[in-house]
PDB file of C-alpha atoms in Angstrom:
ATOM      1  CA  UNK J  26     -76.447 -38.542  -2.703  1.00 49.00           C
ATOM      2  CA  UNK J  27     -74.816 -35.316  -1.471  1.00 52.00           C
ATOM      3  CA  UNK J  28     -76.742 -32.087  -1.832  1.00 60.00           C
ATOM      4  CA  UNK J  29     -75.106 -28.778  -2.633  1.00 71.00           C
ATOM      5  CA  UNK J  30     -75.756 -27.588   0.935  1.00 85.00           C
ATOM      6  CA  UNK J  31     -74.278 -30.488   2.898  1.00 94.00           C
ATOM      7  CA  UNK J  32     -71.001 -29.551   4.609  1.00 96.00           C
ATOM      8  CA  UNK J  33     -68.282 -32.159   5.086  1.00 96.00           C
ATOM      9  CA  UNK J  34     -65.635 -29.965   6.758  1.00 97.00           C
ATOM     10  CA  UNK J  35     -65.922 -26.568   8.427  1.00 97.00           C
ATOM     11  CA  UNK J  36     -62.977 -24.461   9.635  1.00 98.00           C
ATOM     12  CA  UNK J  37     -64.457 -21.173  10.901  1.00 96.00           C
ATOM     13  CA  UNK J  38     -62.668 -17.999   9.819  1.00 95.00           C
ATOM     14  CA  UNK J  39     -61.017 -19.913   6.976  1.00 97.00           C
ATOM     15  CA  UNK J  40     -63.226 -22.115   4.774  1.00 98.00           C
ATOM     16  CA  UNK J  41     -65.868 -24.802   4.621  1.00 97.00           C
ATOM     17  CA  UNK J  42     -66.022 -27.730   2.228  1.00 97.00           C
ATOM     18  CA  UNK J  43     -69.289 -29.121   0.913  1.00 96.00           C
ATOM     19  CA  UNK J  44     -69.834 -32.790   0.246  1.00 94.00           C
ATOM     20  CA  UNK J  45     -69.870 -32.138  -3.482  1.00 93.00           C
ATOM     21  CA  UNK J  46     -66.279 -30.851  -3.151  1.00 93.00           C
ATOM     22  CA  UNK J  47     -67.078 -27.159  -3.402  1.00 95.00           C
ATOM     23  CA  UNK J  48     -64.949 -24.844  -1.218  1.00 97.00           C
ATOM     24  CA  UNK J  49     -66.358 -21.646   0.257  1.00 96.00           C
ATOM     25  CA  UNK J  50     -64.065 -19.200   2.071  1.00 97.00           C
ATOM     26  CA  UNK J  51     -65.300 -17.145   4.985  1.00 96.00           C
ATOM     27  CA  UNK J  52     -63.785 -14.056   3.418  1.00 91.00           C
ATOM     28  CA  UNK J  53     -62.389 -13.253   0.018  1.00 89.00           C
ATOM     29  CA  UNK J  54     -59.156 -11.402  -0.594  1.00 91.00           C
ATOM     30  CA  UNK J  55     -59.484  -8.085  -2.414  1.00 95.00           C
ATOM     31  CA  UNK J  56     -57.341  -7.259  -5.440  1.00 96.00           C
ATOM     32  CA  UNK J  57     -55.623  -3.981  -6.241  1.00 97.00           C
ATOM     33  CA  UNK J  58     -53.819  -3.286  -9.482  1.00 97.00           C
ATOM     34  CA  UNK J  59     -50.077  -2.866  -9.559  1.00 98.00           C
ATOM     35  CA  UNK J  60     -48.775   0.621 -10.253  1.00 97.00           C
ATOM     36  CA  UNK J  61     -47.464   3.623  -8.336  1.00 96.00           C
ATOM     37  CA  UNK J  62     -48.382   3.941  -4.663  1.00 94.00           C
ATOM     38  CA  UNK J  63     -49.393   7.569  -4.169  1.00 93.00           C
ATOM     39  CA  UNK J  64     -48.371   7.618  -0.502  1.00 93.00           C
ATOM     40  CA  UNK J  65     -44.811   6.341  -0.916  1.00 95.00           C
ATOM     41  CA  UNK J  66     -43.978   6.612  -4.613  1.00 96.00           C
ATOM     42  CA  UNK J  67     -43.230   2.881  -4.672  1.00 98.00           C
ATOM     43  CA  UNK J  68     -43.759   1.256  -8.074  1.00 98.00           C
ATOM     44  CA  UNK J  69     -45.144  -2.274  -8.298  1.00 98.00           C
ATOM     45  CA  UNK J  70     -45.552  -4.800 -11.078  1.00 98.00           C
ATOM     46  CA  UNK J  71     -46.756  -8.398 -11.380  1.00 98.00           C
ATOM     47  CA  UNK J  72     -44.686 -11.208 -12.855  1.00 98.00           C
ATOM     48  CA  UNK J  73     -45.172 -14.899 -13.594  1.00 97.00           C
ATOM     49  CA  UNK J  74     -42.726 -17.232 -11.862  1.00 95.00           C
ATOM     50  CA  UNK J  75     -44.099 -20.602 -12.944  1.00 93.00           C
ATOM     51  CA  UNK J  76     -46.601 -20.739 -15.830  1.00 93.00           C
ATOM     52  CA  UNK J  77     -47.173 -24.461 -15.195  1.00 92.00           C
ATOM     53  CA  UNK J  78     -48.306 -23.954 -11.584  1.00 91.00           C
ATOM     54  CA  UNK J  79     -49.623 -20.415 -12.222  1.00 91.00           C
ATOM     55  CA  UNK J  80     -47.326 -19.032  -9.519  1.00 94.00           C
ATOM     56  CA  UNK J  81     -46.969 -15.251  -9.671  1.00 97.00           C
ATOM     57  CA  UNK J  82     -45.350 -12.500  -7.640  1.00 98.00           C
ATOM     58  CA  UNK J  83     -45.627  -8.770  -7.114  1.00 98.00           C
ATOM     59  CA  UNK J  84     -42.449  -6.674  -7.066  1.00 98.00           C
ATOM     60  CA  UNK J  85     -42.195  -3.422  -5.097  1.00 98.00           C
ATOM     61  CA  UNK J  86     -39.516  -0.938  -6.148  1.00 98.00           C
ATOM     62  CA  UNK J  87     -38.956   2.069  -3.851  1.00 97.00           C
ATOM     63  CA  UNK J  88     -38.507   5.554  -5.198  1.00 92.00           C
ATOM     64  CA  UNK J  89     -34.843   5.971  -6.075  1.00 85.00           C
ATOM     65  CA  UNK J  90     -33.286   9.393  -5.492  1.00 80.00           C
ATOM     66  CA  UNK J  91     -29.829  10.133  -6.798  1.00 73.00           C
ATOM     67  CA  UNK J  92     -27.561   7.716  -8.681  1.00 73.00           C
ATOM     68  CA  UNK J  93     -28.953   4.240  -9.213  1.00 76.00           C
ATOM     69  CA  UNK J  94     -27.545   1.631  -6.843  1.00 87.00           C
ATOM     70  CA  UNK J  95     -28.470  -1.938  -6.104  1.00 94.00           C
ATOM     71  CA  UNK J  96     -30.687  -2.495  -3.079  1.00 96.00           C
ATOM     72  CA  UNK J  97     -31.102  -5.420  -0.688  1.00 97.00           C
ATOM     73  CA  UNK J  98     -33.908  -7.765  -1.746  1.00 98.00           C
ATOM     74  CA  UNK J  99     -36.704  -8.761   0.618  1.00 98.00           C
ATOM     75  CA  UNK J 100     -38.600 -11.927  -0.342  1.00 98.00           C
ATOM     76  CA  UNK J 101     -42.014 -11.925   1.330  1.00 98.00           C
ATOM     77  CA  UNK J 102     -44.485 -14.741   1.964  1.00 98.00           C
ATOM     78  CA  UNK J 103     -47.988 -13.639   2.956  1.00 98.00           C
ATOM     79  CA  UNK J 104     -50.022 -15.074   5.805  1.00 97.00           C
ATOM     80  CA  UNK J 105     -53.534 -16.494   5.713  1.00 97.00           C
ATOM     81  CA  UNK J 106     -53.390 -20.016   7.118  1.00 98.00           C
ATOM     82  CA  UNK J 107     -52.056 -21.395   3.801  1.00 98.00           C
ATOM     83  CA  UNK J 108     -55.561 -20.948   2.379  1.00 98.00           C
ATOM     84  CA  UNK J 109     -56.238 -17.196   2.263  1.00 97.00           C
ATOM     85  CA  UNK J 110     -54.468 -14.055   1.129  1.00 96.00           C
ATOM     86  CA  UNK J 111     -52.492 -12.800  -1.842  1.00 96.00           C
ATOM     87  CA  UNK J 112     -49.649 -10.360  -2.584  1.00 97.00           C
ATOM     88  CA  UNK J 113     -52.193  -8.486  -4.708  1.00 97.00           C
ATOM     89  CA  UNK J 114     -54.387  -7.521  -1.725  1.00 97.00           C
ATOM     90  CA  UNK J 115     -54.596  -3.901  -0.575  1.00 95.00           C
ATOM     91  CA  UNK J 116     -53.264  -4.701   2.920  1.00 95.00           C
ATOM     92  CA  UNK J 117     -50.058  -6.197   1.545  1.00 96.00           C
ATOM     93  CA  UNK J 118     -49.599  -3.405  -0.988  1.00 95.00           C
ATOM     94  CA  UNK J 119     -49.744  -0.872   1.842  1.00 95.00           C
ATOM     95  CA  UNK J 120     -47.476  -2.913   4.121  1.00 96.00           C
ATOM     96  CA  UNK J 121     -44.813  -3.744   1.536  1.00 97.00           C
ATOM     97  CA  UNK J 122     -44.803  -0.262   0.003  1.00 97.00           C
ATOM     98  CA  UNK J 123     -44.162   1.171   3.466  1.00 96.00           C
ATOM     99  CA  UNK J 124     -41.536  -1.439   4.328  1.00 97.00           C
ATOM    100  CA  UNK J 125     -39.715  -1.022   1.012  1.00 97.00           C
ATOM    101  CA  UNK J 126     -39.594   2.753   1.493  1.00 97.00           C
ATOM    102  CA  UNK J 127     -38.523   2.800   5.131  1.00 96.00           C
ATOM    103  CA  UNK J 128     -35.914   0.033   4.802  1.00 96.00           C
ATOM    104  CA  UNK J 129     -34.838   1.029   1.278  1.00 95.00           C
ATOM    105  CA  UNK J 130     -35.202  -2.464  -0.163  1.00 97.00           C
ATOM    106  CA  UNK J 131     -36.786  -3.938  -3.262  1.00 98.00           C
ATOM    107  CA  UNK J 132     -39.458  -6.452  -2.237  1.00 98.00           C
ATOM    108  CA  UNK J 133     -40.862  -9.501  -4.018  1.00 98.00           C
ATOM    109  CA  UNK J 134     -44.011 -11.101  -2.576  1.00 98.00           C
ATOM    110  CA  UNK J 135     -44.616 -14.663  -3.758  1.00 98.00           C
ATOM    111  CA  UNK J 136     -48.164 -15.753  -4.631  1.00 97.00           C
ATOM    112  CA  UNK J 137     -48.138 -19.455  -3.756  1.00 97.00           C
ATOM    113  CA  UNK J 138     -51.036 -21.824  -4.523  1.00 97.00           C
ATOM    114  CA  UNK J 139     -53.633 -21.997  -1.764  1.00 97.00           C
ATOM    115  CA  UNK J 140     -55.074 -24.958   0.125  1.00 98.00           C
ATOM    116  CA  UNK J 141     -57.407 -26.777   0.227  1.00 98.00           C
ATOM    117  CA  UNK J 142     -57.738 -26.819  -3.570  1.00 97.00           C
ATOM    118  CA  UNK J 143     -53.975 -27.315  -3.728  1.00 98.00           C
ATOM    119  CA  UNK J 144     -53.022 -29.576  -0.853  1.00 98.00           C
ATOM    120  CA  UNK J 145     -49.888 -28.844   1.113  1.00 98.00           C
ATOM    121  CA  UNK J 146     -46.965 -29.024   0.528  1.00 98.00           C
ATOM    122  CA  UNK J 147     -47.865 -27.084  -2.674  1.00 98.00           C
ATOM    123  CA  UNK J 148     -47.434 -23.756  -0.862  1.00 98.00           C
ATOM    124  CA  UNK J 149     -44.016 -24.844   0.420  1.00 98.00           C
ATOM    125  CA  UNK J 150     -42.947 -25.986  -3.043  1.00 97.00           C
ATOM    126  CA  UNK J 151     -44.094 -22.740  -4.679  1.00 98.00           C
ATOM    127  CA  UNK J 152     -42.385 -20.645  -2.018  1.00 98.00           C
ATOM    128  CA  UNK J 153     -39.056 -22.352  -2.659  1.00 98.00           C
ATOM    129  CA  UNK J 154     -39.617 -22.109  -6.415  1.00 97.00           C
ATOM    130  CA  UNK J 155     -39.975 -18.357  -5.943  1.00 98.00           C
ATOM    131  CA  UNK J 156     -36.500 -18.077  -4.422  1.00 98.00           C
ATOM    132  CA  UNK J 157     -35.053 -20.338  -7.118  1.00 98.00           C
ATOM    133  CA  UNK J 158     -36.571 -18.015  -9.741  1.00 98.00           C
ATOM    134  CA  UNK J 159     -34.945 -15.030  -8.054  1.00 98.00           C
ATOM    135  CA  UNK J 160     -31.591 -16.861  -8.040  1.00 98.00           C
ATOM    136  CA  UNK J 161     -31.829 -17.096 -11.842  1.00 97.00           C
ATOM    137  CA  UNK J 162     -31.018 -13.366 -11.891  1.00 98.00           C
ATOM    138  CA  UNK J 163     -27.610 -13.756 -10.221  1.00 96.00           C
ATOM    139  CA  UNK J 164     -25.737 -13.096 -13.464  1.00 95.00           C
ATOM    140  CA  UNK J 165     -27.827 -10.008 -14.233  1.00 94.00           C
ATOM    141  CA  UNK J 166     -29.522 -11.808 -17.123  1.00 95.00           C
ATOM    142  CA  UNK J 167     -32.648 -13.175 -15.469  1.00 97.00           C
ATOM    143  CA  UNK J 168     -36.163 -12.820 -16.871  1.00 97.00           C
ATOM    144  CA  UNK J 169     -37.136  -9.764 -14.786  1.00 98.00           C
ATOM    145  CA  UNK J 170     -35.352  -6.436 -15.522  1.00 96.00           C
ATOM    146  CA  UNK J 171     -36.209  -4.824 -12.167  1.00 96.00           C
ATOM    147  CA  UNK J 172     -34.352  -7.580 -10.314  1.00 97.00           C
ATOM    148  CA  UNK J 173     -31.434  -7.550 -12.761  1.00 97.00           C
ATOM    149  CA  UNK J 174     -31.055  -3.780 -12.468  1.00 95.00           C
ATOM    150  CA  UNK J 175     -31.966  -2.994  -8.873  1.00 96.00           C
ATOM    151  CA  UNK J 176     -31.548  -6.075  -6.611  1.00 97.00           C
ATOM    152  CA  UNK J 177     -28.363  -7.057  -4.803  1.00 97.00           C
ATOM    153  CA  UNK J 178     -28.726 -10.830  -4.500  1.00 98.00           C
ATOM    154  CA  UNK J 179     -25.814 -10.885  -2.090  1.00 97.00           C
ATOM    155  CA  UNK J 180     -28.108  -9.153   0.432  1.00 97.00           C
ATOM    156  CA  UNK J 181     -31.365 -11.120   0.636  1.00 98.00           C
ATOM    157  CA  UNK J 182     -33.933 -11.062   3.444  1.00 98.00           C
ATOM    158  CA  UNK J 183     -36.687 -13.678   3.767  1.00 98.00           C
ATOM    159  CA  UNK J 184     -39.795 -12.552   5.630  1.00 98.00           C
ATOM    160  CA  UNK J 185     -43.339 -13.616   6.376  1.00 98.00           C
ATOM    161  CA  UNK J 186     -46.167 -13.351   8.853  1.00 98.00           C
ATOM    162  CA  UNK J 187     -48.299 -16.193  10.254  1.00 98.00           C
ATOM    163  CA  UNK J 188     -48.229 -19.075   7.731  1.00 98.00           C
ATOM    164  CA  UNK J 189     -45.926 -16.894   5.644  1.00 98.00           C
ATOM    165  CA  UNK J 190     -43.405 -16.937   8.490  1.00 98.00           C
ATOM    166  CA  UNK J 191     -43.551 -20.721   8.479  1.00 98.00           C
ATOM    167  CA  UNK J 192     -42.886 -20.697   4.740  1.00 98.00           C
ATOM    168  CA  UNK J 193     -40.021 -18.201   5.020  1.00 98.00           C
ATOM    169  CA  UNK J 194     -38.267 -20.422   7.566  1.00 98.00           C
ATOM    170  CA  UNK J 195     -38.789 -23.496   5.388  1.00 98.00           C
ATOM    171  CA  UNK J 196     -37.339 -21.779   2.329  1.00 98.00           C
ATOM    172  CA  UNK J 197     -34.291 -20.565   4.253  1.00 97.00           C
ATOM    173  CA  UNK J 198     -33.525 -24.071   5.484  1.00 97.00           C
ATOM    174  CA  UNK J 199     -34.154 -25.718   2.119  1.00 98.00           C
ATOM    175  CA  UNK J 200     -31.985 -23.177   0.307  1.00 97.00           C
ATOM    176  CA  UNK J 201     -29.156 -24.018   2.691  1.00 96.00           C
ATOM    177  CA  UNK J 202     -29.731 -27.756   2.460  1.00 97.00           C
ATOM    178  CA  UNK J 203     -29.728 -27.632  -1.340  1.00 97.00           C
ATOM    179  CA  UNK J 204     -26.735 -25.310  -1.519  1.00 96.00           C
ATOM    180  CA  UNK J 205     -28.774 -22.908  -3.651  1.00 97.00           C
ATOM    181  CA  UNK J 206     -26.350 -20.685  -5.548  1.00 97.00           C
ATOM    182  CA  UNK J 207     -27.017 -17.145  -6.703  1.00 97.00           C
ATOM    183  CA  UNK J 208     -28.553 -15.706  -3.528  1.00 98.00           C
ATOM    184  CA  UNK J 209     -27.078 -14.978  -0.098  1.00 97.00           C
ATOM    185  CA  UNK J 210     -29.713 -14.916   2.647  1.00 97.00           C
ATOM    186  CA  UNK J 211     -28.634 -12.495   5.364  1.00 97.00           C
ATOM    187  CA  UNK J 212     -31.776 -12.054   7.459  1.00 98.00           C
ATOM    188  CA  UNK J 213     -34.852 -14.111   8.360  1.00 98.00           C
ATOM    189  CA  UNK J 214     -37.845 -12.135   9.674  1.00 98.00           C
ATOM    190  CA  UNK J 215     -40.489 -14.359  11.276  1.00 98.00           C
ATOM    191  CA  UNK J 216     -43.657 -12.551  12.432  1.00 98.00           C
ATOM    192  CA  UNK J 217     -46.362 -14.325  14.493  1.00 98.00           C
ATOM    193  CA  UNK J 218     -45.502 -17.716  12.954  1.00 98.00           C
ATOM    194  CA  UNK J 219     -47.853 -20.681  12.554  1.00 97.00           C
ATOM    195  CA  UNK J 220     -46.052 -23.802  13.787  1.00 97.00           C
ATOM    196  CA  UNK J 221     -47.351 -27.016  15.379  1.00 94.00           C
ATOM    197  CA  UNK J 222     -48.009 -28.297  18.894  1.00 92.00           C
ATOM    198  CA  UNK J 223     -48.292 -31.694  20.564  1.00 94.00           C
ATOM    199  CA  UNK J 224     -52.027 -31.943  19.866  1.00 95.00           C
ATOM    200  CA  UNK J 225     -52.979 -32.714  16.250  1.00 96.00           C
ATOM    201  CA  UNK J 226     -53.967 -29.652  14.254  1.00 97.00           C
ATOM    202  CA  UNK J 227     -56.990 -30.936  12.330  1.00 97.00           C
ATOM    203  CA  UNK J 228     -57.089 -27.816  10.162  1.00 98.00           C
ATOM    204  CA  UNK J 229     -53.509 -28.372   9.018  1.00 98.00           C
ATOM    205  CA  UNK J 230     -54.094 -32.117   8.636  1.00 98.00           C
ATOM    206  CA  UNK J 231     -56.980 -31.471   6.251  1.00 98.00           C
ATOM    207  CA  UNK J 232     -54.811 -29.203   4.111  1.00 98.00           C
ATOM    208  CA  UNK J 233     -51.833 -31.585   4.312  1.00 98.00           C
ATOM    209  CA  UNK J 234     -53.078 -35.201   4.438  1.00 97.00           C
ATOM    210  CA  UNK J 235     -49.509 -36.533   4.594  1.00 97.00           C
ATOM    211  CA  UNK J 236     -48.801 -34.671   7.862  1.00 97.00           C
ATOM    212  CA  UNK J 237     -49.455 -35.799  11.436  1.00 97.00           C
ATOM    213  CA  UNK J 238     -50.432 -32.199  12.161  1.00 97.00           C
ATOM    214  CA  UNK J 239     -48.276 -32.301  15.302  1.00 96.00           C
ATOM    215  CA  UNK J 240     -44.847 -31.205  16.428  1.00 94.00           C
ATOM    216  CA  UNK J 241     -43.217 -34.356  15.059  1.00 96.00           C
ATOM    217  CA  UNK J 242     -43.587 -32.889  11.551  1.00 97.00           C
ATOM    218  CA  UNK J 243     -40.417 -30.906  10.666  1.00 97.00           C
ATOM    219  CA  UNK J 244     -42.474 -28.385   8.706  1.00 97.00           C
ATOM    220  CA  UNK J 245     -44.456 -27.629  11.868  1.00 97.00           C
ATOM    221  CA  UNK J 246     -41.573 -27.914  14.302  1.00 97.00           C
ATOM    222  CA  UNK J 247     -38.100 -26.830  13.174  1.00 96.00           C
ATOM    223  CA  UNK J 248     -36.606 -28.383  16.327  1.00 95.00           C
ATOM    224  CA  UNK J 249     -37.049 -31.865  14.800  1.00 97.00           C
ATOM    225  CA  UNK J 250     -35.865 -30.892  11.329  1.00 97.00           C
ATOM    226  CA  UNK J 251     -32.622 -32.776  10.531  1.00 96.00           C
ATOM    227  CA  UNK J 252     -31.694 -29.995   8.094  1.00 97.00           C
ATOM    228  CA  UNK J 253     -32.066 -27.122  10.584  1.00 97.00           C
ATOM    229  CA  UNK J 254     -28.331 -26.603  10.998  1.00 96.00           C
ATOM    230  CA  UNK J 255     -28.044 -26.083   7.232  1.00 95.00           C
ATOM    231  CA  UNK J 256     -29.923 -22.793   7.576  1.00 94.00           C
ATOM    232  CA  UNK J 257     -27.818 -20.118   5.880  1.00 83.00           C
ATOM    233  CA  UNK J 258     -28.312 -16.618   7.239  1.00 92.00           C
ATOM    234  CA  UNK J 259     -26.705 -14.285   9.748  1.00 94.00           C
ATOM    235  CA  UNK J 260     -29.651 -13.365  11.938  1.00 97.00           C
ATOM    236  CA  UNK J 261     -33.247 -14.265  12.773  1.00 98.00           C
ATOM    237  CA  UNK J 262     -35.841 -11.973  14.351  1.00 98.00           C
ATOM    238  CA  UNK J 263     -38.937 -13.614  15.834  1.00 98.00           C
ATOM    239  CA  UNK J 264     -41.903 -11.322  16.519  1.00 98.00           C
ATOM    240  CA  UNK J 265     -44.801 -12.373  18.750  1.00 98.00           C
ATOM    241  CA  UNK J 266     -47.892 -10.640  20.136  1.00 98.00           C
ATOM    242  CA  UNK J 267     -48.992 -10.927  23.773  1.00 98.00           C
ATOM    243  CA  UNK J 268     -52.621 -11.900  23.081  1.00 98.00           C
ATOM    244  CA  UNK J 269     -51.941 -14.087  20.039  1.00 98.00           C
ATOM    245  CA  UNK J 270     -53.113 -17.692  20.434  1.00 97.00           C
ATOM    246  CA  UNK J 271     -50.025 -18.704  18.459  1.00 97.00           C
ATOM    247  CA  UNK J 272     -47.632 -16.813  20.741  1.00 98.00           C
ATOM    248  CA  UNK J 273     -46.506 -20.016  22.490  1.00 97.00           C
ATOM    249  CA  UNK J 274     -45.535 -21.559  19.176  1.00 96.00           C
ATOM    250  CA  UNK J 275     -43.533 -18.461  18.281  1.00 98.00           C
ATOM    251  CA  UNK J 276     -41.731 -18.614  21.613  1.00 98.00           C
ATOM    252  CA  UNK J 277     -41.038 -22.326  21.110  1.00 97.00           C
ATOM    253  CA  UNK J 278     -39.564 -21.539  17.683  1.00 97.00           C
ATOM    254  CA  UNK J 279     -37.373 -18.825  19.203  1.00 98.00           C
ATOM    255  CA  UNK J 280     -36.199 -21.260  21.889  1.00 97.00           C
ATOM    256  CA  UNK J 281     -35.471 -23.976  19.350  1.00 96.00           C
ATOM    257  CA  UNK J 282     -33.424 -21.610  17.230  1.00 96.00           C
ATOM    258  CA  UNK J 283     -31.472 -20.394  20.261  1.00 95.00           C
ATOM    259  CA  UNK J 284     -30.625 -23.961  21.308  1.00 95.00           C
ATOM    260  CA  UNK J 285     -29.886 -25.367  17.856  1.00 93.00           C
ATOM    261  CA  UNK J 286     -26.404 -23.944  17.424  1.00 89.00           C
ATOM    262  CA  UNK J 287     -27.029 -23.121  13.751  1.00 87.00           C
ATOM    263  CA  UNK J 288     -24.491 -20.312  13.930  1.00 88.00           C
ATOM    264  CA  UNK J 289     -26.388 -17.036  13.688  1.00 93.00           C
ATOM    265  CA  UNK J 290     -28.029 -14.652  16.135  1.00 96.00           C
ATOM    266  CA  UNK J 291     -31.666 -14.961  17.222  1.00 97.00           C
ATOM    267  CA  UNK J 292     -33.669 -12.113  18.755  1.00 98.00           C
ATOM    268  CA  UNK J 293     -37.216 -11.872  20.074  1.00 98.00           C
ATOM    269  CA  UNK J 294     -39.632  -8.944  19.944  1.00 98.00           C
ATOM    270  CA  UNK J 295     -42.965  -9.049  21.765  1.00 98.00           C
ATOM    271  CA  UNK J 296     -45.760  -6.534  21.267  1.00 98.00           C
ATOM    272  CA  UNK J 297     -47.827  -6.083  24.420  1.00 98.00           C
ATOM    273  CA  UNK J 298     -51.615  -5.913  24.341  1.00 97.00           C
ATOM    274  CA  UNK J 299     -52.022  -7.035  20.733  1.00 98.00           C
ATOM    275  CA  UNK J 300     -53.358 -10.084  18.912  1.00 97.00           C
ATOM    276  CA  UNK J 301     -52.315 -12.081  15.865  1.00 97.00           C
ATOM    277  CA  UNK J 302     -51.118  -9.978  12.908  1.00 97.00           C
ATOM    278  CA  UNK J 303     -52.582  -6.867  14.503  1.00 95.00           C
ATOM    279  CA  UNK J 304     -50.639  -4.681  12.061  1.00 96.00           C
ATOM    280  CA  UNK J 305     -53.081  -5.864   9.369  1.00 94.00           C
ATOM    281  CA  UNK J 306     -56.271  -6.388  11.390  1.00 92.00           C
ATOM    282  CA  UNK J 307     -55.956  -3.335  13.658  1.00 89.00           C
ATOM    283  CA  UNK J 308     -54.522  -0.686  11.311  1.00 88.00           C
ATOM    284  CA  UNK J 309     -55.021   2.204  13.760  1.00 91.00           C
ATOM    285  CA  UNK J 310     -53.033   0.571  16.557  1.00 96.00           C
ATOM    286  CA  UNK J 311     -50.364   2.749  18.137  1.00 97.00           C
ATOM    287  CA  UNK J 312     -48.191  -0.364  18.351  1.00 97.00           C
ATOM    288  CA  UNK J 313     -47.743  -0.650  14.580  1.00 97.00           C
ATOM    289  CA  UNK J 314     -45.100   2.087  14.490  1.00 97.00           C
ATOM    290  CA  UNK J 315     -42.753   0.390  16.987  1.00 97.00           C
ATOM    291  CA  UNK J 316     -43.188  -2.994  15.268  1.00 98.00           C
ATOM    292  CA  UNK J 317     -42.439  -1.493  11.853  1.00 97.00           C
ATOM    293  CA  UNK J 318     -39.352   0.249  13.258  1.00 97.00           C
ATOM    294  CA  UNK J 319     -38.136  -3.048  14.726  1.00 98.00           C
ATOM    295  CA  UNK J 320     -38.596  -4.780  11.369  1.00 98.00           C
ATOM    296  CA  UNK J 321     -36.980  -1.955   9.406  1.00 97.00           C
ATOM    297  CA  UNK J 322     -33.956  -1.774  11.722  1.00 97.00           C
ATOM    298  CA  UNK J 323     -33.525  -5.534  11.406  1.00 97.00           C
ATOM    299  CA  UNK J 324     -33.701  -5.782   7.624  1.00 95.00           C
ATOM    300  CA  UNK J 325     -31.656  -2.708   6.747  1.00 89.00           C
ATOM    301  CA  UNK J 326     -28.420  -3.954   5.193  1.00 72.00           C
ATOM    302  CA  UNK J 327     -25.935  -1.247   4.347  1.00 61.00           C
TER     303      UNK J 327
END
């Protein structure tokens, strides 16, 4: 008989699972209320995308000076190894408030269900559902007034870091494959992405029992995805960090996109001397400014 202290699976830095089924994370995500960001003047609010799956999102609206005009829409997917993180965390509020202000975009960060309680591909499904929900606003009569009034769905950017970058790529391809109407994806911003390698990723396999956890899984390796050429956007920017253990996977993704012939442009930006998602984990780094400028220049759509 299992005791409440017996561990069946342990993935340091992420979570451990006890034999009785209980999940304990190594760190818990903080929560900050939506409202006005005092540093930038950005307003935020929380919305429900799917009551059935309890999928939510946080919207970030930059301060608007002068006559109202519609802004490009950035759809963001947070990182955290598919099992940690939330759009409602302080780090993402700071990041997205800054990005929305500097790039002059309205941002929507999707709060997908987390593994291991919700096995993958739940996060992928929720991420795509988030874009489908946004597309419901194409006639200006969707459920969320801020999107109806302020978002130009003809100028959409998908973005994410770490696992969120993986999800952003997946959504872009699936939207193209499905011929999703109502949104036009113009940019794909992939930061320090989490893709697969030849060796099985036991962490990913535990969260997604149907996956091999290797680079023969299209979700972990876009190069073997039969739908890759259906990707609909004009440009992709891949960001990597020199000391990141996932840098090689980011470079492989960049190479695969360059070779695929999908029809858009692909650029690479490497930050020297930094590790994975340093712009969250090392907030005083002098390299954050140049990375933010690179991202802002890429996503600005006039």
